[in-house]
């Protein structure tokens, strides 16, 4: 385990920077085979054990890392959902259900949008990458997804073929961005004429409208608006460590 690179301590407390770095590493799957103890982490980061303990406290409280007395700590798969609600991927959700996922890109262009920029805490004239996709499961349309991202951080995504890949995967691998938290609102609605046109559903069919602001290390990096057919999708969230199985 090499010495990790951290944000400057002048920006935030050192323990907080270490905690954010560990959260990124957990989310990327680095510790799937075992999570280091406090002494090993203190040596790796070159800090005191007390600093490591402070960094681990929020990770333990939110379920990223187990904290059971007498047992070796471990990273919790699905800890992101425990900490922040369902920081999920539609791509992964479809794949995990055993269906084939495919996306049709409806729009991908650089835009200026003062309202979306404000949601991302950016200046009104900030350039954004807008990506709109029709989402299909086993070739049946079930959602339309609109995403706005800070263009200066995601330019490598301009040439990605999104037909059979996940946005979060490409963000992580091409841009070094892991969505590790967020604010999300889910509300019930009915299908509009535009939903009927794109999703082939009946006018007034039940829908989920989901708005999300995704964060990387406390900075907003994603504004997402998803329109999902209620009859073709369900949302299940887990919370806390050691949750067995499904409902």
XYZ file of C-alpha atoms in Angstrom:
247
model
C 0.000 0.000 0.000
C 1.829 3.117 -1.244
C 1.623 6.622 0.204
C -1.634 8.145 -1.089
C -1.874 11.644 -2.584
C -4.110 13.967 -0.574
C -5.680 17.389 -0.958
C -3.675 20.193 0.628
C -4.304 20.301 4.382
C -4.936 24.060 4.014
C -8.227 23.245 2.287
C -9.631 20.943 4.944
C -8.530 19.129 8.111
C -6.020 16.365 7.445
C -8.261 13.659 8.934
C -11.087 14.763 6.602
C -8.838 14.548 3.524
C -7.727 11.070 4.574
C -11.331 10.013 5.159
C -12.367 11.255 1.695
C -9.428 9.436 0.107
C -10.318 6.204 1.911
C -13.962 6.548 0.813
C -12.803 6.850 -2.816
C -10.603 3.783 -2.436
C -13.415 1.766 -0.857
C -15.814 2.817 -3.649
C -13.294 1.739 -6.306
C -13.085 -1.760 -4.784
C -9.463 -1.460 -3.673
C -10.150 -3.049 -0.272
C -12.498 -5.827 -1.341
C -10.017 -8.439 -0.063
C -9.506 -6.804 3.312
C -9.324 -3.395 4.965
C -6.087 -2.287 6.705
C -5.987 -1.721 10.447
C -5.410 1.657 12.071
C -1.662 1.128 12.582
C -1.102 0.135 8.943
C -3.089 3.138 7.739
C -1.218 5.490 10.063
C 2.081 4.247 8.633
C 0.843 4.469 5.034
C -0.410 8.048 5.412
C 2.425 9.143 7.694
C 0.108 10.390 10.448
C -0.803 9.490 14.011
C -3.210 6.731 14.929
C -5.525 9.382 16.400
C -5.751 11.126 13.025
C -6.619 7.812 11.372
C -9.235 7.101 14.029
C -10.853 10.485 13.323
C -10.781 9.766 9.571
C -12.398 6.367 10.054
C -15.143 7.521 12.436
C -17.560 8.822 9.729
C -16.774 5.832 7.500
C -17.688 3.476 10.327
C -20.797 5.428 11.266
C -22.115 5.420 7.685
C -21.288 1.785 6.964
C -18.302 2.108 4.617
C -16.133 0.149 7.026
C -17.180 -2.423 9.624
C -16.321 -1.678 13.249
C -17.031 -4.861 15.188
C -14.990 -5.427 18.345
C -12.553 -8.309 18.061
C -12.907 -8.658 14.301
C -10.697 -7.448 11.468
C -12.209 -4.337 9.838
C -13.565 -4.733 6.331
C -14.938 -2.506 3.614
C -18.693 -2.951 3.193
C -19.906 -3.605 -0.345
C -22.811 -1.251 -0.917
C -21.586 1.144 1.757
C -22.343 4.085 -0.523
C -26.030 3.345 -0.275
C -25.793 3.261 3.501
C -24.052 6.625 3.620
C -25.817 8.653 0.995
C -28.952 6.874 -0.119
C -29.037 5.000 -3.423
C -25.940 6.197 -5.284
C -26.798 3.590 -7.863
C -26.254 3.114 -11.576
C -29.169 2.291 -13.866
C -26.669 0.379 -16.006
C -25.607 -1.801 -13.068
C -29.199 -2.218 -11.864
C -30.276 -3.619 -15.217
C -27.257 -5.897 -15.496
C -27.777 -7.252 -11.982
C -31.363 -8.130 -12.861
C -30.057 -10.453 -15.595
C -31.254 -8.313 -18.483
C -29.209 -6.809 -21.306
C -28.634 -3.080 -20.958
C -28.313 -0.696 -23.891
C -28.460 3.066 -24.204
C -29.286 5.287 -27.158
C -27.595 8.687 -26.969
C -30.229 11.324 -27.722
C -27.994 14.322 -27.124
C -24.363 14.989 -26.260
C -23.103 18.530 -26.547
C -21.452 21.392 -24.716
C -23.961 23.904 -23.368
C -24.291 26.892 -21.065
C -27.268 26.602 -18.749
C -27.366 29.055 -15.815
C -29.982 27.033 -13.892
C -28.050 23.763 -14.135
C -24.775 25.565 -13.421
C -26.256 27.028 -10.233
C -27.269 23.542 -9.058
C -23.620 22.527 -9.526
C -22.370 25.639 -7.682
C -20.760 26.925 -10.887
C -20.839 30.401 -12.510
C -23.824 31.005 -14.843
C -21.563 30.989 -17.912
C -19.760 27.752 -17.022
C -19.581 25.284 -19.896
C -21.379 21.996 -19.213
C -21.477 18.658 -20.964
C -25.091 17.613 -21.419
C -25.699 13.901 -22.027
C -29.202 12.556 -22.679
C -29.840 8.846 -23.135
C -32.755 6.522 -23.755
C -32.231 3.499 -21.494
C -33.313 0.023 -22.597
C -33.498 -3.327 -20.794
C -33.738 -6.331 -23.117
C -34.438 -3.777 -25.887
C -37.470 -2.378 -24.042
C -37.295 1.332 -23.212
C -37.764 2.059 -19.520
C -36.087 5.417 -18.828
C -34.766 8.679 -20.210
C -31.746 10.113 -18.447
C -30.408 13.699 -18.681
C -27.044 14.546 -17.107
C -25.136 17.821 -16.849
C -21.422 17.696 -15.930
C -18.708 20.394 -15.579
C -17.137 20.360 -19.041
C -13.630 21.234 -17.885
C -13.517 18.051 -15.779
C -15.083 15.557 -18.196
C -13.828 16.337 -21.705
C -12.567 12.736 -22.165
C -16.253 11.663 -22.190
C -16.959 13.504 -25.444
C -15.809 10.527 -27.533
C -17.111 7.645 -25.370
C -19.572 5.180 -26.898
C -22.240 5.059 -24.192
C -24.317 2.339 -25.858
C -23.088 -0.394 -23.501
C -21.160 1.281 -20.716
C -21.953 3.100 -17.481
C -21.355 6.819 -16.997
C -19.939 6.298 -13.501
C -17.459 3.732 -14.819
C -16.230 6.126 -17.509
C -16.086 9.030 -15.050
C -13.900 6.967 -12.740
C -11.597 5.483 -15.387
C -11.232 8.435 -17.768
C -11.654 11.454 -15.501
C -10.581 10.196 -12.080
C -13.976 11.100 -10.612
C -15.839 8.772 -8.237
C -19.345 9.870 -7.270
C -19.098 9.221 -3.542
C -22.170 11.070 -2.282
C -25.200 12.999 -3.332
C -28.562 14.606 -2.784
C -31.501 12.910 -4.441
C -35.236 13.524 -4.727
C -37.598 10.843 -6.004
C -41.238 11.697 -6.667
C -44.195 9.987 -8.275
C -45.637 11.457 -11.469
C -47.523 10.472 -14.608
C -46.278 10.163 -18.174
C -46.396 13.261 -20.370
C -46.804 13.361 -24.161
C -42.993 13.478 -24.487
C -42.663 10.388 -22.259
C -45.191 8.607 -24.487
C -43.141 9.489 -27.557
C -39.828 8.316 -26.123
C -40.844 5.383 -23.934
C -43.842 4.002 -25.814
C -46.012 4.089 -22.695
C -49.614 5.199 -22.209
C -50.359 8.838 -21.457
C -50.700 9.147 -17.684
C -48.744 5.952 -16.934
C -47.035 6.007 -13.495
C -43.502 7.415 -13.550
C -40.579 8.072 -11.238
C -38.965 11.495 -11.579
C -35.537 11.422 -9.955
C -33.249 14.426 -9.539
C -29.752 13.929 -8.207
C -26.739 16.069 -7.514
C -23.704 13.809 -7.309
C -20.562 14.780 -5.399
C -16.899 13.851 -5.521
C -15.027 14.720 -2.318
C -17.637 17.331 -1.435
C -17.693 19.039 -4.848
C -20.765 18.791 -7.087
C -19.846 16.972 -10.313
C -23.182 15.741 -11.667
C -26.743 17.008 -12.071
C -29.039 14.197 -13.212
C -32.734 14.102 -14.073
C -34.152 10.643 -14.751
C -37.646 9.789 -15.983
C -38.366 6.116 -15.288
C -41.459 4.051 -16.039
C -42.915 2.939 -12.715
C -44.172 -0.379 -14.065
C -40.697 -1.383 -15.230
C -38.522 -0.333 -12.324
C -38.323 -0.492 -8.534
C -35.914 1.131 -6.098
C -34.481 -0.792 -3.143
C -32.042 0.842 -0.720
C -29.978 -0.799 2.022
C -28.763 0.907 5.170
C -26.343 -0.063 7.892
C -23.723 -2.779 7.927
C -24.359 -6.512 7.882
C -27.699 -6.449 6.057
C -28.408 -9.996 4.769
C -29.840 -10.677 1.308
C -32.763 -9.016 -0.427
C -36.352 -8.280 0.514
